């Protein structure tokens, strides 16, 4: 449940939602918990909601680490 | 700061050199439990320093009463939506995975969508989590309230982490000297959300190098007798956190006394839905009773493990009777529990 994953905003949708993407996987998420969010922003996604914005550098680093953690559990 | 394994052993030894007493540090985040166990970094700690895994996994600390309430709802024909990791947690009435008709979801929005699409079906989102999930729960409540979704409500076991940190800090039996603080909770509550603790803390990320650096900073604070919060994960954790999320939590929830499995009732330890939104609070809407008190299976030491009194390996059931395939207590059931972490990486110590 702690798991939150950085993903990149690919498309903005009406009603404060967006399509985010990482490694070819796309998700429709709510942007309701962010003050503002733009195309190309990296956001931390938790349970279908973007909860934080982060820099591209931090996002890519975070993705690498989370992948390592999940891979080693065979998930 | 990055260094080799050998260098870290020396760096940490130097940081702890001026501390003459045993040092107990605690991490309170399921992902930290995993990262620490996987990297085996406990082996790099000086002999007088221990790193304990605390109650950082919301699934592990969800109360048996909550599970029983969700089971009761499902048996009454209410469409009950749960995250998958709740399915195997034991309640007194059994486990959710044995109930039929559950809606297993990844995002609470799926529960909302179900309620919207089935207006004559009573729907409940039964959810656990710390502040990040509580914020999501609040956003979901916001949508339900605005749409006046009369067939939808939330059974909340959202937890308020901060009061538990204060309790752990003052527990003489655990005898803690400092905290490794969670980053995702920090991204919501901000570095300021951790201020005022009676012990020093460092907000850390999940990279083992970052965790080791954070431990160095923590040991140095302890050596200096300093009690502050250092934010070693500023890329994710802003000073004041996510104000939008905090405001959302504050609008729909209030901190109330509630049970953390293994810790008993924690003052202010749970996020309860505000009375003005009682129509969306499943516990009130369906008049569900909540039972307190532990119902741990015989021999299960999850309570002691969650408080840091015991390490997983010290539980007599660990790796004998209790394994991920046949878990007994919540610490082994959850993917992020201290026992699951210790079990998965038990062969990989340096």
Coordinates of C-alpha atoms in Angstrom, one line a residue, chain A residues 1-4 17 27-28 30 32-35 44-49 51-54 58 61-62 64-66 68-69 72-73 75, chain B residues 29-31 35 38 83 85 106-109 132-133 135-136 139-140 142 184 187 206-207 233 235-236 242 244-245 248 335-336 344-345:
Chain A
X1 CA 0.0 0.0 0.0
X2 CA 3.0 2.3 0.4
X3 CA 3.6 1.8 -3.2
X4 CA 3.5 5.0 -5.2
X17 CA -8.2 13.6 -14.7
X27 CA -3.3 4.7 -16.6
X28 CA -6.2 7.1 -16.2
X30 CA -7.2 11.8 -11.0
X32 CA -7.6 16.2 -7.9
X33 CA -5.0 16.3 -5.2
X34 CA -2.5 18.5 -7.1
X35 CA -2.9 22.2 -7.2
X44 CA 3.7 10.2 -8.1
X45 CA 0.7 7.9 -8.6
X46 CA -0.9 6.2 -5.6
X47 CA -4.1 4.2 -5.9
X48 CA -5.2 5.9 -9.1
X49 CA -4.5 9.4 -7.9
X51 CA -0.3 12.8 -5.1
X52 CA 2.8 14.8 -5.8
X53 CA 4.8 16.3 -8.6
X54 CA 8.5 15.5 -9.1
X58 CA 14.0 12.4 -9.5
X61 CA 15.8 7.6 -10.4
X62 CA 12.7 6.7 -8.3
X64 CA 14.7 2.6 -11.3
X65 CA 14.7 2.0 -7.5
X66 CA 11.0 0.9 -7.4
X68 CA 14.5 -3.1 -8.5
X69 CA 12.4 -3.5 -5.3
X72 CA 13.2 -8.9 -6.7
X73 CA 9.9 -10.0 -5.3
X75 CA 6.0 -9.0 -9.0
Chain B
X29 CA 7.4 2.4 6.3
X30 CA 6.6 -0.9 4.6
X31 CA 8.8 0.1 1.6
X35 CA 14.5 -1.9 0.9
X38 CA 16.7 -6.5 0.5
X83 CA -7.6 -3.5 -2.2
X85 CA -3.7 -6.9 -0.1
X106 CA -6.6 -1.0 -7.6
X107 CA -8.1 2.4 -7.3
X108 CA -11.0 3.7 -5.2
X109 CA -12.3 5.3 -8.4
X132 CA -1.5 9.3 1.1
X133 CA -4.4 6.8 1.0
X135 CA -6.0 11.9 0.9
X136 CA -7.3 9.6 -1.9
X139 CA -11.0 13.0 -2.7
X140 CA -13.3 10.0 -3.3
X142 CA -15.6 14.7 -2.1
X184 CA 5.4 9.1 0.9
X187 CA 5.0 14.1 0.6
X206 CA 14.1 4.1 -0.9
X207 CA 17.5 3.9 -2.5
X233 CA 14.3 13.3 0.4
X235 CA 12.9 15.7 -4.3
X236 CA 9.7 14.3 -3.0
X242 CA 0.8 18.8 -0.3
X244 CA -4.3 20.4 -1.4
X245 CA -4.2 16.9 0.0
X248 CA -9.0 17.6 1.6
X335 CA 3.7 -7.9 1.1
X336 CA 5.3 -5.0 3.0
X344 CA 12.0 -12.9 1.4
X345 CA 15.5 -11.7 2.0

